[in-house]
Short mmCIF file of C-alpha atoms in Angstrom, two decimals:
data_model
loop_
_atom_site.label_atom_id
_atom_site.label_comp_id
_atom_site.label_asym_id
_atom_site.label_seq_id
_atom_site.Cartn_x
_atom_site.Cartn_y
_atom_site.Cartn_z
CA MET A 25 -20.30 -67.18 -9.21
CA ALA A 26 -21.22 -64.35 -11.31
CA PRO A 27 -23.29 -65.37 -14.38
CA PRO A 28 -21.76 -65.61 -17.89
CA PHE A 29 -21.87 -62.21 -19.61
CA ARG A 30 -24.40 -62.30 -22.51
CA LYS A 31 -25.08 -60.35 -25.52
CA PRO A 32 -27.97 -58.65 -26.01
CA ARG A 33 -31.11 -60.54 -26.76
CA GLY A 34 -34.54 -58.84 -28.89
CA PRO A 35 -35.00 -55.59 -29.64
CA VAL A 36 -35.81 -54.03 -26.29
CA GLU A 37 -32.80 -55.52 -24.58
CA ARG A 38 -30.90 -54.02 -27.30
CA LEU A 39 -32.49 -51.10 -26.94
CA ALA A 40 -32.24 -51.20 -23.05
CA ALA A 41 -28.06 -51.66 -23.92
CA ALA A 42 -27.85 -49.04 -25.73
CA LEU A 43 -29.30 -46.93 -23.25
CA VAL A 44 -26.78 -47.97 -20.63
CA ALA A 45 -24.19 -47.23 -22.82
CA ALA A 46 -25.12 -43.85 -23.22
CA ALA A 47 -25.93 -42.79 -20.22
CA VAL A 48 -22.20 -44.75 -19.18
CA ALA A 49 -20.38 -42.15 -22.13
CA VAL A 50 -22.43 -38.90 -21.02
CA ALA A 51 -20.92 -39.49 -17.05
CA VAL A 52 -17.32 -40.59 -18.51
CA LEU A 53 -17.59 -37.66 -20.43
CA GLY A 54 -18.51 -35.76 -17.58
CA ILE A 55 -16.04 -36.41 -15.32
CA THR A 56 -13.85 -36.20 -17.96
CA GLN A 57 -14.78 -32.43 -18.96
CA ALA A 58 -14.95 -31.67 -15.00
CA LEU A 59 -11.93 -32.75 -13.87
CA LEU A 60 -9.96 -31.01 -17.03
CA ARG A 61 -11.61 -27.59 -15.86
CA SER A 62 -10.73 -28.15 -12.54
CA TRP A 63 -6.79 -28.28 -13.53
CA VAL A 64 -6.98 -25.73 -16.00
CA PHE A 65 -9.10 -23.37 -13.47
CA LEU A 66 -5.81 -24.61 -11.46
CA ALA A 67 -3.21 -24.02 -13.58
CA ALA A 68 -4.39 -20.26 -13.90
CA VAL A 69 -4.85 -20.04 -10.46
CA ALA A 70 -0.92 -21.53 -10.05
CA ALA A 71 -0.04 -19.02 -13.04
CA LEU A 72 -1.83 -15.78 -11.32
CA ALA A 73 -0.41 -16.24 -8.41
CA LEU A 74 3.12 -16.88 -9.68
CA ALA A 75 2.80 -13.76 -11.44
CA GLY A 76 1.07 -11.72 -8.65
CA ALA A 77 4.33 -12.83 -6.72
CA VAL A 78 6.66 -11.52 -9.72
CA CYS A 79 5.58 -9.07 -10.96
CA GLY A 80 5.02 -7.68 -7.70
CA PRO A 81 7.96 -6.53 -6.60
CA MET A 82 9.04 -5.71 -9.92
CA LEU A 83 5.90 -3.22 -10.10
CA GLU A 84 7.16 -1.37 -6.82
CA ARG A 85 11.20 -1.61 -8.21
CA THR A 86 10.11 -0.23 -11.05
CA ARG A 87 7.92 2.67 -9.15
CA THR A 88 10.92 3.91 -6.42
CA GLU A 89 13.35 4.20 -9.72
CA ARG A 90 10.91 5.76 -11.55
CA LEU A 91 10.21 8.43 -8.45
CA ALA A 92 14.23 7.72 -7.52
CA GLY A 93 15.27 11.37 -9.43
CA LEU A 94 11.29 12.92 -8.13
CA ARG A 95 12.55 16.79 -7.57
CA LEU A 96 9.41 19.43 -6.33
CA SER A 97 10.01 22.70 -6.48
CA LEU A 98 8.04 25.27 -3.21
CA ALA A 99 5.68 26.73 -6.17
CA GLU A 100 4.81 23.34 -7.39
CA VAL A 101 4.16 22.36 -3.91
CA ASP A 102 2.03 25.32 -2.95
CA ALA A 103 -0.48 25.31 -6.48
CA MET A 104 -1.34 21.44 -4.93
CA GLY A 105 -4.67 20.98 -3.77
CA ASP A 106 -4.81 18.94 -0.76
CA GLN A 107 -5.14 15.24 -2.09
CA ASP A 108 -2.78 16.20 -5.15
CA PHE A 109 0.03 17.40 -1.50
CA GLU A 110 -0.74 13.94 -0.04
CA CYS A 111 0.30 12.24 -2.82
CA ALA A 112 3.16 13.98 -3.63
CA LEU A 113 4.47 13.36 -0.16
CA ARG A 114 3.62 9.53 -0.52
CA ASP A 115 6.11 9.91 -3.65
CA LEU A 116 8.60 11.79 -1.26
CA LEU A 117 8.64 8.90 0.56
CA VAL A 118 8.86 6.02 -1.85
CA ARG A 119 12.21 8.18 -3.43
CA ASP A 120 13.06 8.06 -0.19
CA GLY A 121 13.32 4.36 0.57
CA TRP A 122 9.55 3.96 1.82
CA THR A 123 6.88 1.50 1.25
CA ALA A 124 4.11 4.82 1.55
CA ASP A 125 0.17 4.81 0.65
CA GLN A 126 -1.67 8.09 0.66
CA VAL A 127 -4.49 7.16 2.86
CA GLY A 128 -6.18 10.59 3.77
CA ARG A 129 -10.20 10.83 3.80
CA GLN A 130 -13.07 11.93 5.25
CA GLY A 131 -12.33 10.64 9.55
CA ASP A 132 -8.56 9.38 8.74
CA GLN A 133 -8.00 10.17 12.55
CA ALA A 134 -4.80 12.23 11.65
CA ALA A 135 -3.58 10.56 9.06
CA ASP A 136 -2.46 11.28 5.65
CA VAL A 137 0.02 8.94 4.57
CA ILE A 138 1.68 5.57 5.81
CA GLY A 139 4.36 4.62 5.14
CA HIS A 140 7.47 1.95 6.31
CA HIS A 141 10.90 1.15 6.04
CA PRO A 142 12.85 -1.47 7.22
CA ARG A 143 15.14 0.43 9.78
CA HIS A 144 12.46 3.54 11.25
CA GLY A 145 9.56 1.16 11.21
CA ARG A 146 6.09 2.81 10.35
CA ILE A 147 5.81 6.15 9.81
CA VAL A 148 2.56 8.38 9.74
CA LEU A 149 2.42 12.15 8.11
CA GLN A 150 -0.75 14.59 8.63
CA ALA A 151 0.01 16.44 5.89
CA LYS A 152 -1.05 20.46 5.99
CA HIS A 153 -1.57 22.02 2.58
CA THR A 154 -2.14 25.63 3.71
CA THR A 155 -1.29 29.68 2.40
CA VAL A 156 2.16 30.75 2.34
CA GLY A 157 2.46 32.39 5.24
CA ALA A 158 -0.38 30.66 7.49
CA LYS A 159 0.66 28.34 10.50
CA VAL A 160 -0.40 25.05 11.86
CA GLY A 161 -1.32 25.56 15.71
CA VAL A 162 -0.28 23.20 18.46
CA GLN A 163 -4.01 21.83 18.64
CA VAL A 164 -2.80 19.53 15.65
CA MET A 165 -0.06 18.00 16.97
CA TYR A 166 -2.44 16.53 19.53
CA GLN A 167 -4.52 15.29 17.35
CA VAL A 168 -1.61 13.20 16.30
CA LYS A 169 0.28 12.18 18.99
CA GLY A 170 -3.40 10.99 20.54
CA THR A 171 -3.80 8.40 17.25
CA ALA A 172 -0.59 7.46 15.78
CA GLY A 173 0.42 5.03 17.59
CA PRO A 174 -2.87 3.89 19.66
CA VAL A 175 -4.65 4.39 16.51
CA HIS A 176 -2.59 3.60 13.24
CA GLY A 177 0.24 1.56 14.58
CA ALA A 178 2.78 4.29 14.08
CA ASP A 179 6.48 4.61 15.32
CA VAL A 180 6.98 7.76 13.79
CA ALA A 181 4.68 10.73 13.44
CA VAL A 182 5.56 13.83 11.04
CA VAL A 183 2.55 16.85 10.43
CA VAL A 184 3.98 18.37 7.63
CA THR A 185 3.27 21.90 6.16
CA ASN A 186 3.98 23.95 2.76
CA GLY A 187 3.98 26.74 5.14
CA GLY A 188 4.87 27.14 8.87
CA LEU A 189 3.97 26.12 13.01
CA THR A 190 3.88 28.40 15.61
CA ARG A 191 6.11 28.04 18.87
CA ASP A 192 3.60 26.33 20.91
CA ALA A 193 3.58 23.57 18.15
CA MET A 194 6.90 23.13 17.54
CA ALA A 195 7.94 23.25 20.66
CA TRP A 196 5.48 20.90 21.82
CA GLY A 197 5.95 18.17 19.17
CA ASP A 198 10.01 18.12 19.91
CA GLN A 199 8.68 17.68 23.71
CA TYR A 200 6.66 15.27 22.80
CA GLY A 201 7.95 13.55 20.00
CA VAL A 202 5.80 14.66 17.03
CA HIS A 203 8.29 15.29 14.61
CA TRP A 204 7.57 18.38 12.55
CA VAL A 205 8.92 19.62 8.49
CA ASP A 206 7.79 23.46 8.08
CA ARG A 207 8.38 25.65 4.61
CA ALA A 208 12.22 25.46 5.03
CA ARG A 209 12.51 21.82 5.88
CA LEU A 210 9.84 20.78 3.49
CA GLU A 211 12.21 22.55 0.86
CA SER A 212 15.17 20.16 1.52
CA TRP A 213 13.13 17.15 1.33
CA ALA A 214 11.31 17.69 -1.94
CA ALA A 215 13.19 20.44 -4.03
CA VAL A 216 16.83 19.56 -2.74
CA GLY A 217 16.51 15.66 -2.41
CA ARG A 218 17.30 15.41 0.99
CA PRO A 219 16.29 11.60 2.30
CA LEU A 220 13.71 12.62 5.65
CA HIS A 221 15.38 9.82 7.71
CA HIS A 222 17.78 12.53 7.18
CA LEU A 223 16.24 15.43 7.75
CA LEU A 224 14.78 14.26 11.12
CA PRO A 225 16.50 12.09 14.02
CA LEU A 226 13.99 9.00 13.34
CA PRO A 227 14.72 6.23 15.74
CA ARG A 228 17.27 3.51 14.10
CA ARG A 229 16.42 -0.65 13.57
CA PRO A 230 19.14 -2.48 13.94
CA LEU A 231 19.26 -5.12 10.83
#
């Protein structure tokens, strides 16, 4: 049976009891603050996650809506730099209902823009911004064919230029499944507003 509780006697016992009580109070306060911080932290994380889940799709819809009426003349395209051209192609894909990112950089392995569409799969665009009258050669087609599927997991590969393509490049692309957009097709896509998946015979997946 536990001994009965008694009040501390004398100054020494009273001091010891006060120290014990203070230690217990500090411990309880520390635990309470830790729990409070944990709940605040968890609540903040939950709020951020909820905001991301809500705002992410909203931002994507806003971007798509902002680009819905995008039209670019060939003169505007010709005046662009290489990276601006890649970003323009990304925005054109978004306008057409794709999700897309500009990924072109040193060592990009023939991929400047990568996109995804629920009906047409994963697409890789290789952008060739050049002077008017210049032509893209068949070597570019070889490069894109060699990396689009194996490296980037693409279902569709497209070479896009504001110039032209050689006969060999177009013929090789048609034979081996590398789509191409020359100056005339680019005008239809960028300036007229015809979606890329209507302009090119891209594969379609069942919904």
